[in-house]
Amino acid sequence: MAEIEREAMEYDVVIVGAGPAGLSAAIRLKQLDADLNVVVLEKGSEVGAHILSGAVLDPCGLDALIPDWKEKGAPLNVPVKADNFYVLGEAGQIRVPNWPMPPLMNNHGNYIVSMANVCRWMAEQAEALGVEIFPGMSCSELVYGDNGEVKGVVAGVFGLEADGSYGPNTEPGMELHGKYVFLSEGVRGSLAKEVIAKYDLQKGKEPQKFGIGMKEIWEIDPAKHREGTVTHTMGWPLGGNAGGGSFIYHLDNNQVYVGFVVHLNYKNPHLFPYMEFQRFKHHPMVAELLKGGKRVAYGARAITEGGYQSMPKMVAPGVALLGCSVGMVNVPRIKGNHNAMLSGKAAAEAAHAAIKAGRQSDELSDYETEVRTGAIGKDLKKVRNVKPMWSKWGLVPSLALGGLDMWTNSFGFSLFGTLGHGKTDAAATEEASKHKPIDYPKPDGTISFDRLTNVSFAATNHEESQPCHLRLTDPDVPVKVNLPKYAEPAQRYCPAGVYEVVEDEGGPRFVVNFQNCVHCKTCDIKDPSQNITWVTPQGGDGPNYPNM
Ligand SMILES: Cc1cc2nc3c(=O)[nH]c(=O)nc-3n(C[C@H](O)[C@H](O)[C@H](O)COP(=O)(O)OP(=O)(O)OC[C@H]3O[C@@H](n4cnc5c(N)ncnc54)[C@H](O)[C@@H]3O)c2cc1C
């Protein structure tokens, strides 16, 4: 094929992804020097369209970035007023009192927010400072310089033929070059994955770990709504089958975020995370809350869980990884937005100093030092053993020992050192023959819903004529390897019903309904054969979350 000619545009800093990390970096760069040329590229149809987060926001990141955020009208309107933690059994629950919880678990001073709306507001702040923001622009390729450094990205390729070739309606996109490129793509970023592999950035670190988070927004009976109440649960229905738990956050306007996270290191390939979520809503405590209400939105996204010991090296020549492209979620707090913001600020400060000193396209090692030793590192280090304890010993011992470890870490030491995670989530999957299939109750259509009905509440859309963005390295693996060995778990781990095995006359056939994809990236993470690669579809495709 003839070499593709693309126009190139030059910037000081090119930022991929308009989440809290990328937008914070853009804002900080322009605060430091209004003359810097900064561009942010976002694959969602608008800023916020792909942002799915609980969310209880610890405002420390925003305080550091925009101290007068209140006067500037940031949409942080619902302070947390009550914090509840329950261990569920099938028919009842035990409330864990707040007093034995380490102080870091306290949510007072935090806000229940729509992160999609927070990002929309941050984009307005960035644009007011002169940042160029282009939504609907997927960054599909990295551009390398002559010395192997990252020089830029290709963005805005539209209208490819279904086989990936160029046709009459193809727009080849453009190259955006920067003195530094920031990858703030969130969890399992597709360009970040390439950079981590190319520069071997995970070397010497524990493997990254993940969960799948699913979330619905409900409008409930006003009599049951308790604005500012935060509830977390563990235990039923997952029991010993997997780590994870739920969150229920009462926003304003009688809305409630109901979410469920399943750790992706589960062994039993018959486990069906989406159905665990639906079953959870039938717990008497939850069903009572939701009865008479209606579900108004649905979405799903992976969440990083590896924490301190899994953060890869986050800089390579010309490029820095930010936020959850590194993995900065404090797992017991289920919070990563504050660290994403702080990482954006730190990366911007390092790039600004470097550019001012006449440097470009090198490693921003000051950024990495700040993340590991500054506020982010301190936040993550204290909780570094919670996830490995849970994986090794299960819920009850990890609640006790994890609690103890977080307490001692608050005083600067741990009795356990730093525990490792061991295997990747894909490698943790065991053969189906070792496990019993799980019988899930049928959704009732009132409190619980089938997957495809729920996906319609994510308003996701992909042009059918474009190439499938879920690439199979070997198209035979699903039926020849995954089906006999693992009962093809893609049918169950995908929260959007993208993958099916259908029985044809010729035998089983693997079908990829990529139009349903909500960009959660679970398939890229959990496929036991590591045969699925998630690449960016054209800009504007994917979910359209209103105020998740
Ligand atoms: C279910 C769930 C609940 C959570 N609850 C909370 C909570 O209550 N509190 C909290 O603090 N944290 C919470 N988190 C974690 C939080 O969402 C993350 O830590 C945070 O989103 C990380 O921010 P980020 O900017 O790194 O990435 P993201 O917020 O994921 O933003 C990345 C952006 O980059 C865009 N993008 C990605 N790739 C490309 C590309 N190639 N080209 C162009 N654009 C691209 C995406 O569309 C997206 O807009 C939760 C996560 C989940 C999944």
Coordinates of C-alpha atoms and ligand atoms in Angstrom, one line a residue:
M1 CA 0.0 0.0 0.0
A2 CA 1.3 3.5 -0.8
E3 CA 2.5 5.4 2.1
I4 CA -0.2 7.5 3.7
E5 CA 0.3 11.3 3.5
R6 CA -0.9 13.2 6.5
E7 CA -0.8 16.8 7.5
A8 CA 1.2 17.4 10.7
M9 CA 0.5 20.0 13.4
E10 CA 3.1 21.0 16.0
Y11 CA 2.4 21.5 19.7
D12 CA 4.3 21.8 22.9
V13 CA 2.3 19.1 24.6
V14 CA -0.1 16.6 23.0
I15 CA -2.6 15.0 25.5
V16 CA -4.5 11.9 24.6
G17 CA -7.8 11.6 26.6
A18 CA -10.0 14.2 28.3
G19 CA -10.5 12.5 31.6
P20 CA -9.5 14.0 34.9
A21 CA -5.8 13.2 34.3
G22 CA -5.5 14.7 30.8
L23 CA -7.6 17.8 31.6
S24 CA -5.6 18.5 34.8
A25 CA -2.4 18.4 32.8
A26 CA -3.8 20.7 30.2
I27 CA -5.0 23.2 32.8
R28 CA -1.7 23.2 34.7
L29 CA 0.4 23.7 31.6
K30 CA -1.5 26.8 30.7
Q31 CA -1.6 28.1 34.3
L32 CA 2.2 27.9 34.2
D33 CA 2.7 29.4 30.8
A34 CA -0.1 30.8 28.7
D35 CA 2.0 30.7 25.6
L36 CA 2.4 26.9 25.6
N37 CA 0.5 25.2 22.8
V38 CA -1.5 22.4 24.3
V39 CA -4.0 20.1 22.6
V40 CA -6.3 17.5 24.1
L41 CA -7.8 14.7 21.9
E42 CA -10.8 12.7 23.1
K43 CA -12.4 9.7 21.5
G44 CA -15.9 10.3 23.0
S45 CA -18.4 12.3 21.0
E46 CA -18.1 15.1 23.6
V47 CA -16.0 15.4 26.8
G48 CA -17.6 13.2 29.4
A49 CA -19.3 10.8 27.0
H50 CA -16.9 8.0 28.0
I51 CA -16.4 8.9 31.6
L52 CA -17.9 6.3 34.0
S53 CA -17.0 6.7 37.6
G54 CA -19.1 6.2 40.8
A55 CA -18.1 8.7 42.0
V56 CA -17.2 9.9 45.5
L57 CA -14.5 12.5 44.8
D58 CA -11.8 13.3 47.2
P59 CA -11.3 17.0 46.3
C60 CA -7.6 17.1 47.2
G61 CA -6.6 16.9 43.5
L62 CA -9.0 19.8 42.5
D63 CA -7.8 21.8 45.6
A64 CA -4.3 21.6 44.3
L65 CA -5.2 22.4 40.7
I66 CA -7.9 25.0 41.0
P67 CA -8.1 26.2 44.7
D68 CA -11.1 28.4 43.9
W69 CA -13.1 25.7 42.3
K70 CA -16.2 26.5 44.4
E71 CA -16.3 30.2 43.2
K72 CA -15.7 28.9 39.6
G73 CA -18.9 26.8 39.8
A74 CA -17.4 23.2 39.8
P75 CA -20.2 20.7 40.0
L76 CA -19.4 19.4 43.4
N77 CA -22.8 19.9 45.0
V78 CA -23.4 16.9 47.2
P79 CA -21.1 16.6 50.2
V80 CA -21.0 13.1 51.8
K81 CA -23.1 13.2 55.0
A82 CA -23.3 9.5 55.9
D83 CA -20.9 6.6 55.4
N84 CA -22.1 3.0 55.7
F85 CA -20.3 -0.3 55.3
Y86 CA -22.1 -3.7 55.3
V87 CA -21.2 -7.3 54.9
L88 CA -24.1 -9.0 53.1
G89 CA -25.4 -12.5 53.5
E90 CA -28.2 -13.8 51.2
A91 CA -31.0 -12.6 53.4
G92 CA -29.5 -10.0 55.7
Q93 CA -26.6 -7.8 56.5
I94 CA -24.2 -6.8 59.2
R95 CA -23.2 -3.2 59.5
V96 CA -19.5 -2.7 60.2
P97 CA -19.2 0.2 62.6
N98 CA -17.1 3.2 61.3
W99 CA -14.8 3.4 64.4
P100 CA -12.5 0.5 63.6
M101 CA -12.0 1.8 60.0
P102 CA -8.6 3.5 59.4
P103 CA -9.1 7.3 59.0
L104 CA -8.2 7.1 55.3
M105 CA -11.5 5.2 54.7
N106 CA -13.6 8.1 56.0
N107 CA -15.6 9.9 53.3
H108 CA -16.4 13.1 55.1
G109 CA -15.1 16.1 53.2
N110 CA -15.7 14.2 49.9
Y111 CA -18.4 14.8 47.4
I112 CA -20.8 12.6 45.4
V113 CA -20.4 13.8 41.8
S114 CA -21.0 12.9 38.2
M115 CA -17.4 12.7 37.0
A116 CA -18.7 13.1 33.4
N117 CA -20.0 16.5 34.5
V118 CA -16.8 17.4 36.4
C119 CA -14.8 16.6 33.3
R120 CA -17.2 18.8 31.2
W121 CA -16.6 21.7 33.7
M122 CA -12.8 21.1 33.7
A123 CA -12.8 21.2 29.8
E124 CA -14.5 24.6 30.1
Q125 CA -11.8 25.8 32.4
A126 CA -9.1 24.5 30.1
E127 CA -10.6 26.1 27.0
A128 CA -10.9 29.4 28.9
L129 CA -7.1 29.2 29.4
G130 CA -6.6 28.6 25.7
V131 CA -6.2 24.8 25.5
E132 CA -7.5 23.3 22.2
I133 CA -9.8 20.4 22.9
F134 CA -11.0 18.1 20.1
P135 CA -13.7 15.6 21.1
G136 CA -14.7 12.9 18.6
M137 CA -11.0 12.3 17.7
S138 CA -9.6 8.9 18.5
C139 CA -5.8 8.6 18.7
S140 CA -5.2 5.4 16.8
E141 CA -1.4 5.3 16.4
L142 CA 1.8 6.6 17.9
V143 CA 4.3 8.4 15.7
Y144 CA 7.9 7.7 16.5
G145 CA 10.9 9.9 15.8
D146 CA 14.2 8.9 14.3
N147 CA 15.7 7.9 17.6
G148 CA 12.8 5.8 18.7
E149 CA 11.2 8.5 20.8
V150 CA 7.5 9.1 20.8
K151 CA 7.0 12.2 18.6
G152 CA 3.2 12.3 18.4
V153 CA 0.0 10.6 17.6
V154 CA -2.3 10.0 14.6
A155 CA -5.8 11.2 15.3
G156 CA -9.0 11.6 13.3
V157 CA -8.9 8.6 11.0
F158 CA -12.5 8.1 9.7
G159 CA -14.4 6.0 7.2
L160 CA -12.1 2.9 6.9
E161 CA -13.5 0.0 4.9
A162 CA -14.7 -3.0 7.0
D163 CA -11.4 -4.8 6.2
G164 CA -9.3 -1.9 7.5
S165 CA -8.3 -0.7 4.0
Y166 CA -8.8 2.8 2.6
G167 CA -11.9 3.5 0.5
P168 CA -13.4 6.5 -1.2
N169 CA -14.8 7.9 2.1
T170 CA -11.7 7.4 4.2
E171 CA -10.2 10.4 5.9
P172 CA -6.6 9.6 6.8
G173 CA -6.5 11.9 9.9
M174 CA -3.5 14.0 10.9
E175 CA -0.3 13.7 12.9
L176 CA -0.1 15.8 16.0
H177 CA 3.5 16.2 17.1
G178 CA 4.5 17.4 20.5
K179 CA 7.7 18.1 22.5
Y180 CA 6.0 15.7 24.9
V181 CA 3.1 13.3 24.5
F182 CA 0.9 12.6 27.5
L183 CA -1.1 9.3 27.4
S184 CA -4.1 9.8 29.8
E185 CA -6.3 7.1 28.2
G186 CA -7.5 5.7 31.5
V187 CA -7.5 2.0 32.3
R188 CA -5.7 -0.3 29.8
G189 CA -5.1 2.5 27.3
S190 CA -4.4 1.0 23.9
L191 CA -1.5 3.4 23.1
A192 CA -0.3 3.1 26.7
K193 CA -0.2 -0.7 26.3
E194 CA 2.0 -0.3 23.2
V195 CA 4.3 2.1 25.0
I196 CA 4.6 -0.2 28.1
A197 CA 5.5 -3.1 25.8
K198 CA 7.9 -1.2 23.5
Y199 CA 9.9 0.2 26.3
D200 CA 9.4 -2.7 28.7
L201 CA 8.0 -0.4 31.4
Q202 CA 6.4 -3.2 33.5
K203 CA 9.8 -4.8 34.0
G204 CA 10.6 -5.4 37.7
K205 CA 7.1 -4.4 38.8
E206 CA 4.1 -6.6 39.8
P207 CA 1.6 -7.3 37.0
Q208 CA -1.2 -4.7 36.8
K209 CA -4.5 -6.0 38.3
F210 CA -8.1 -5.0 37.4
G211 CA -11.7 -5.2 38.3
I212 CA -14.8 -4.7 36.1
G213 CA -17.1 -2.0 37.4
M214 CA -20.7 -1.9 36.3
K215 CA -23.0 0.9 37.2
E216 CA -26.7 2.0 36.8
I217 CA -28.2 5.3 37.6
W218 CA -31.6 5.0 39.3
E219 CA -34.3 7.5 40.1
I220 CA -35.9 6.3 43.3
D221 CA -38.9 7.1 45.4
P222 CA -38.1 10.5 47.1
A223 CA -39.2 9.0 50.5
K224 CA -36.3 6.6 50.3
H225 CA -33.7 9.0 49.0
R226 CA -31.0 10.2 51.4
E227 CA -28.9 12.8 49.7
G228 CA -25.2 12.5 50.6
T229 CA -25.3 8.9 51.8
V230 CA -22.6 6.5 50.7
T231 CA -23.0 2.8 51.2
H232 CA -20.4 0.1 50.4
T233 CA -21.1 -3.7 50.6
M234 CA -19.0 -6.9 50.4
G235 CA -19.9 -10.5 50.7
W236 CA -23.1 -11.8 49.0
P237 CA -23.6 -12.7 46.1
L238 CA -19.9 -13.2 45.3
G239 CA -19.0 -15.1 48.4
G240 CA -15.8 -17.1 47.8
N241 CA -16.2 -17.0 44.0
A242 CA -14.5 -13.6 43.5
G243 CA -13.4 -10.5 45.3
G244 CA -15.5 -7.4 44.8
G245 CA -18.4 -5.5 46.2
S246 CA -20.9 -2.8 45.6
F247 CA -21.4 0.9 46.0
I248 CA -24.6 2.9 46.4
Y249 CA -24.3 6.7 46.3
H250 CA -27.2 9.0 46.8
L251 CA -26.7 12.0 44.5
D252 CA -29.2 14.9 44.3
N253 CA -32.6 14.9 42.4
N254 CA -33.6 11.5 43.9
Q255 CA -30.9 9.9 41.9
V256 CA -28.7 7.0 43.1
Y257 CA -25.6 5.4 41.6
V258 CA -25.8 1.7 42.1
G259 CA -22.6 -0.1 41.1
F260 CA -20.8 -3.4 41.4
V261 CA -17.2 -4.3 41.0
V262 CA -15.9 -7.8 40.4
H263 CA -12.1 -8.4 40.7
L264 CA -11.0 -9.9 37.4
N265 CA -8.6 -12.4 39.0
Y266 CA -11.5 -14.9 39.5
K267 CA -10.7 -18.5 38.8
N268 CA -14.0 -19.9 37.7
P269 CA -14.6 -19.1 34.0
H270 CA -18.3 -19.8 34.5
L271 CA -18.6 -16.7 36.7
F272 CA -20.8 -14.0 35.1
P273 CA -19.9 -10.6 36.5
Y274 CA -22.9 -8.9 35.0
M275 CA -25.4 -11.4 36.4
E276 CA -23.7 -11.1 39.8
F277 CA -24.5 -7.4 39.7
Q278 CA -28.1 -8.1 38.7
R279 CA -28.5 -10.7 41.5
F280 CA -27.0 -8.3 44.0
K281 CA -29.9 -5.8 43.4
H282 CA -32.3 -8.5 44.7
H283 CA -30.7 -8.5 48.2
P284 CA -33.6 -7.4 50.5
M285 CA -31.8 -4.2 51.6
V286 CA -31.1 -3.1 48.0
A287 CA -34.4 -4.3 46.4
E288 CA -36.3 -2.3 49.1
L289 CA -34.4 0.8 48.1
L290 CA -35.0 0.3 44.4
K291 CA -38.6 -0.8 44.5
G292 CA -40.8 1.8 42.7
G293 CA -37.8 3.4 41.1
K294 CA -36.5 3.3 37.5
R295 CA -33.1 2.7 36.0
V296 CA -32.2 5.6 33.7
A297 CA -28.6 4.7 32.6
Y298 CA -26.1 1.8 32.5
G299 CA -22.4 1.6 31.8
A300 CA -19.3 -0.4 32.5
R301 CA -15.6 0.2 32.7
A302 CA -12.6 -1.7 34.0
I303 CA -10.8 -0.3 37.1
T304 CA -7.1 -0.6 37.9
E305 CA -6.5 -2.4 41.2
G306 CA -2.7 -3.3 41.2
G307 CA -1.8 -0.1 43.2
Y308 CA 1.6 0.9 44.3
Q309 CA 3.6 -2.2 43.4
S310 CA 2.0 -2.5 39.9
M311 CA 2.7 1.0 38.6
P312 CA 4.9 0.6 35.6
K313 CA 7.7 3.0 34.9
M314 CA 5.7 5.9 33.6
V315 CA 8.1 7.8 31.3
A316 CA 9.9 6.9 28.1
P317 CA 11.6 9.2 25.6
G318 CA 9.0 11.9 24.6
V319 CA 6.1 10.3 26.5
A320 CA 4.5 10.1 29.9
L321 CA 1.7 7.9 31.2
L322 CA -0.8 9.6 33.4
G323 CA -3.7 8.6 35.8
C324 CA -5.2 5.2 35.3
S325 CA -3.0 4.5 32.2
V326 CA -0.5 3.9 35.0
G327 CA -3.0 2.7 37.6
M328 CA -3.5 5.0 40.5
V329 CA -6.7 3.7 42.2
N330 CA -6.6 3.4 45.9
V331 CA -8.5 0.1 46.0
P332 CA -10.1 0.0 49.5
R333 CA -11.3 3.6 48.9
I334 CA -12.4 2.8 45.3
K335 CA -11.0 6.2 44.4
G336 CA -8.6 7.2 41.6
N337 CA -9.9 10.5 40.3
H338 CA -7.9 12.6 42.9
N339 CA -4.7 10.8 41.9
A340 CA -5.5 11.1 38.2
M341 CA -5.7 14.9 38.8
L342 CA -2.6 15.1 40.8
S343 CA -0.7 13.1 38.2
G344 CA -1.8 15.4 35.5
K345 CA -0.6 18.4 37.5
A346 CA 2.8 16.7 38.2
A347 CA 3.3 15.7 34.6
A348 CA 2.5 19.3 33.5
E349 CA 5.0 20.8 35.9
A350 CA 7.7 18.4 34.8
A351 CA 7.1 19.1 31.1
H352 CA 6.9 22.9 31.7
A353 CA 10.3 22.9 33.5
A354 CA 11.8 20.8 30.7
I355 CA 10.5 22.9 27.9
K356 CA 11.6 26.1 29.7
A357 CA 15.1 24.5 29.9
G358 CA 15.1 23.9 26.1
R359 CA 14.6 20.2 26.4
Q360 CA 12.2 18.0 24.4
S361 CA 11.4 14.3 23.6
D362 CA 13.4 13.0 26.6
E363 CA 12.2 11.2 29.8
L364 CA 10.4 13.4 32.3
S365 CA 11.9 11.6 35.3
D366 CA 10.9 14.4 37.7
Y367 CA 7.3 13.4 37.0
E368 CA 7.9 9.8 37.9
T369 CA 9.8 10.8 41.1
E370 CA 6.9 13.1 42.2
V371 CA 4.3 10.3 41.6
R372 CA 6.2 7.7 43.5
T373 CA 7.4 9.8 46.4
G374 CA 4.7 12.6 46.6
A375 CA 1.0 12.6 47.5
I376 CA 0.1 9.9 45.1
G377 CA 2.8 7.4 46.2
K378 CA 1.9 8.1 49.9
D379 CA -1.8 7.5 49.2
L380 CA -1.2 4.2 47.4
K381 CA 1.6 2.9 49.6
K382 CA -0.6 2.8 52.7
V383 CA -3.1 0.5 51.1
R384 CA -0.7 -1.6 49.0
N385 CA -1.4 -4.9 50.8
V386 CA -5.2 -4.8 50.8
K387 CA -5.7 -6.3 47.3
P388 CA -3.1 -9.0 47.6
M389 CA -4.4 -10.1 51.0
W390 CA -7.9 -10.3 49.6
S391 CA -6.7 -12.4 46.6
K392 CA -4.7 -14.8 48.8
W393 CA -6.8 -15.2 51.9
G394 CA -10.4 -14.1 51.0
L395 CA -12.8 -11.6 52.4
V396 CA -12.9 -12.1 56.2
P397 CA -9.2 -12.5 56.9
S398 CA -8.4 -9.6 54.5
L399 CA -10.9 -7.4 56.2
A400 CA -9.2 -7.9 59.6
L401 CA -5.6 -8.0 58.4
G402 CA -6.1 -5.4 55.7
G403 CA -7.6 -3.1 58.3
L404 CA -4.7 -3.7 60.7
D405 CA -2.2 -3.1 57.9
M406 CA -3.8 0.2 56.9
W407 CA -3.8 1.3 60.5
T408 CA 0.0 0.5 61.0
N409 CA 0.7 2.1 57.6
S410 CA -1.0 5.2 58.8
F411 CA 1.9 5.3 61.4
G412 CA 4.5 4.5 58.7
F413 CA 5.1 0.8 58.9
S414 CA 3.7 -2.5 57.8
L415 CA 4.0 -6.0 59.4
F416 CA 3.8 -7.5 56.0
G417 CA 6.3 -5.6 53.9
T418 CA 5.0 -5.3 50.3
L419 CA 2.9 -8.3 49.2
G420 CA 2.9 -9.3 45.5
H421 CA 0.0 -10.0 43.2
G422 CA 1.4 -13.0 41.4
K423 CA -0.4 -13.8 38.2
T424 CA -2.1 -11.6 35.7
D425 CA -5.9 -11.7 35.7
A426 CA -5.9 -13.6 32.4
A427 CA -3.5 -16.2 33.8
A428 CA -5.7 -16.5 37.0
T429 CA -8.5 -18.1 35.0
E430 CA -8.7 -21.9 35.5
E431 CA -10.0 -24.6 33.3
A432 CA -13.8 -24.9 33.2
S433 CA -13.7 -28.6 34.1
K434 CA -12.3 -27.7 37.6
H435 CA -15.4 -25.6 38.4
K436 CA -19.1 -25.9 38.5
P437 CA -21.3 -23.8 36.3
I438 CA -23.2 -21.1 38.3
D439 CA -27.0 -21.0 38.0
Y440 CA -28.1 -17.3 37.8
P441 CA -31.8 -16.3 38.3
K442 CA -33.5 -14.8 35.3
P443 CA -33.7 -11.0 35.4
D444 CA -37.2 -9.9 36.4
G445 CA -37.3 -6.8 34.2
T446 CA -38.1 -4.5 37.2
I447 CA -35.0 -4.6 39.4
S448 CA -32.8 -6.7 37.2
F449 CA -32.4 -6.6 33.5
D450 CA -31.0 -8.6 30.7
R451 CA -27.7 -7.4 29.3
L452 CA -28.9 -6.2 25.9
T453 CA -31.7 -4.2 27.4
N454 CA -29.3 -2.6 29.8
V455 CA -26.7 -1.8 27.0
S456 CA -29.4 0.2 25.3
F457 CA -29.2 2.5 28.3
A458 CA -25.5 3.2 27.6
A459 CA -26.5 4.7 24.3
T460 CA -23.5 3.1 22.6
N461 CA -23.0 3.2 18.9
H462 CA -20.4 2.1 16.4
E463 CA -20.8 2.5 12.7
E464 CA -21.3 -1.0 11.4
S465 CA -19.3 -0.5 8.2
Q466 CA -16.1 0.2 10.0
P467 CA -13.5 -2.5 10.9
C468 CA -14.1 -4.4 14.1
H469 CA -12.0 -2.7 16.8
L470 CA -11.8 -6.0 18.9
R471 CA -9.0 -7.8 17.1
L472 CA -8.5 -11.5 17.4
T473 CA -4.8 -12.4 16.9
D474 CA -5.9 -15.9 15.9
P475 CA -9.6 -16.2 14.9
D476 CA -9.6 -20.0 15.7
V477 CA -8.7 -19.6 19.3
P478 CA -12.2 -18.8 20.7
V479 CA -13.7 -22.1 19.4
K480 CA -10.7 -24.3 19.3
V481 CA -9.0 -23.4 22.6
N482 CA -11.2 -21.1 24.8
L483 CA -14.5 -23.1 24.3
P484 CA -13.3 -26.6 25.2
K485 CA -10.8 -25.3 27.9
Y486 CA -12.6 -22.4 29.5
A487 CA -16.2 -22.6 28.2
E488 CA -15.3 -19.4 26.3
P489 CA -15.7 -16.9 29.2
A490 CA -15.9 -13.9 26.8
Q491 CA -19.6 -14.8 26.6
R492 CA -19.9 -13.9 30.3
Y493 CA -17.1 -11.4 31.3
C494 CA -18.2 -8.9 28.7
P495 CA -20.8 -6.6 30.4
A496 CA -22.2 -5.5 27.0
G497 CA -22.9 -8.9 25.4
V498 CA -20.4 -8.3 22.6
Y499 CA -19.2 -12.0 22.4
E500 CA -21.4 -15.0 21.6
V501 CA -20.8 -18.6 20.6
V502 CA -23.6 -19.6 18.3
E503 CA -24.3 -23.1 17.1
D504 CA -24.4 -23.4 13.3
E505 CA -24.8 -26.5 11.2
G506 CA -21.0 -26.5 10.8
G507 CA -20.5 -26.4 14.6
P508 CA -19.9 -23.6 17.1
R509 CA -19.0 -20.1 15.7
F510 CA -17.6 -17.1 17.6
V511 CA -19.5 -13.9 17.0
V512 CA -18.2 -10.4 17.9
N513 CA -21.0 -7.8 18.1
F514 CA -18.6 -4.9 18.3
Q515 CA -21.4 -2.4 17.9
N516 CA -22.4 -3.1 21.5
C517 CA -19.0 -2.4 23.0
V518 CA -18.9 0.1 25.9
H519 CA -15.1 0.5 25.8
C520 CA -14.6 -1.2 29.2
K521 CA -11.6 -3.1 28.0
T522 CA -12.3 -6.3 30.0
C523 CA -11.8 -8.6 27.0
D524 CA -8.3 -7.2 26.4
I525 CA -7.6 -7.9 30.1
K526 CA -9.3 -11.2 30.9
D527 CA -9.2 -13.3 27.8
P528 CA -7.3 -16.4 29.1
S529 CA -5.5 -16.8 25.7
Q530 CA -4.7 -13.1 25.4
N531 CA -6.0 -13.3 21.9
I532 CA -8.2 -10.1 22.0
T533 CA -6.7 -6.7 21.4
W534 CA -8.9 -3.6 22.0
V535 CA -8.0 -0.8 19.6
T536 CA -9.7 2.6 19.3
P537 CA -12.6 2.7 16.9
Q538 CA -13.2 5.9 15.0
G539 CA -13.8 9.0 17.0
G540 CA -17.3 9.7 18.3
D541 CA -18.2 6.0 18.5
G542 CA -18.8 4.2 21.8
P543 CA -21.1 5.0 24.7
N544 CA -22.8 8.4 25.3
Y545 CA -23.0 8.7 29.0
P546 CA -25.2 11.6 30.1
N547 CA -24.1 12.3 33.7
M548 CA -22.4 9.1 34.9
Ligands
LIG1 C1 -17.2 1.6 38.3 C2 -16.2 2.6 38.7 C3 -16.4 3.4 39.9 C4 -15.4 4.2 40.3 N1 -15.6 5.0 41.4 C5 -14.7 6.0 41.7 C6 -15.1 6.9 42.8 O1 -16.1 6.8 43.4 N2 -14.1 7.8 43.1 C7 -12.9 7.9 42.4 O2 -12.1 8.8 42.7 N3 -12.6 7.0 41.4 C8 -13.5 6.1 41.1 N4 -13.2 5.2 40.0 C9 -11.8 5.3 39.4 C10 -11.8 6.5 38.4 O3 -12.8 6.3 37.5 C11 -10.4 6.5 37.7 O4 -9.4 6.5 38.6 C12 -10.3 7.7 36.8 O5 -11.3 7.7 35.8 C13 -9.0 7.8 36.1 O6 -8.9 9.0 35.4 P1 -8.1 9.1 34.0 O7 -8.2 10.5 33.5 O8 -6.8 8.4 34.2 O9 -8.9 8.1 33.0 P2 -10.4 8.2 32.4 O10 -11.3 8.8 33.4 O11 -10.8 6.8 32.0 O12 -10.3 9.1 31.1 C14 -9.7 8.7 30.0 C15 -10.3 9.4 28.8 O13 -9.4 9.2 27.7 C16 -10.2 8.9 26.5 N5 -9.4 8.0 25.6 C17 -8.9 6.8 25.9 N6 -8.1 6.3 24.9 C18 -8.2 7.3 24.0 C19 -7.6 7.4 22.7 N7 -6.7 6.5 22.2 N8 -7.8 8.5 21.9 C20 -8.6 9.5 22.4 N9 -9.2 9.5 23.6 C21 -9.0 8.4 24.4 C22 -11.4 8.2 27.1 O14 -12.5 8.2 26.2 C23 -11.7 9.0 28.4 O15 -12.5 10.1 28.2 C24 -14.1 4.3 39.6 C25 -13.9 3.5 38.5 C26 -14.9 2.7 38.0 C27 -14.7 1.9 36.8

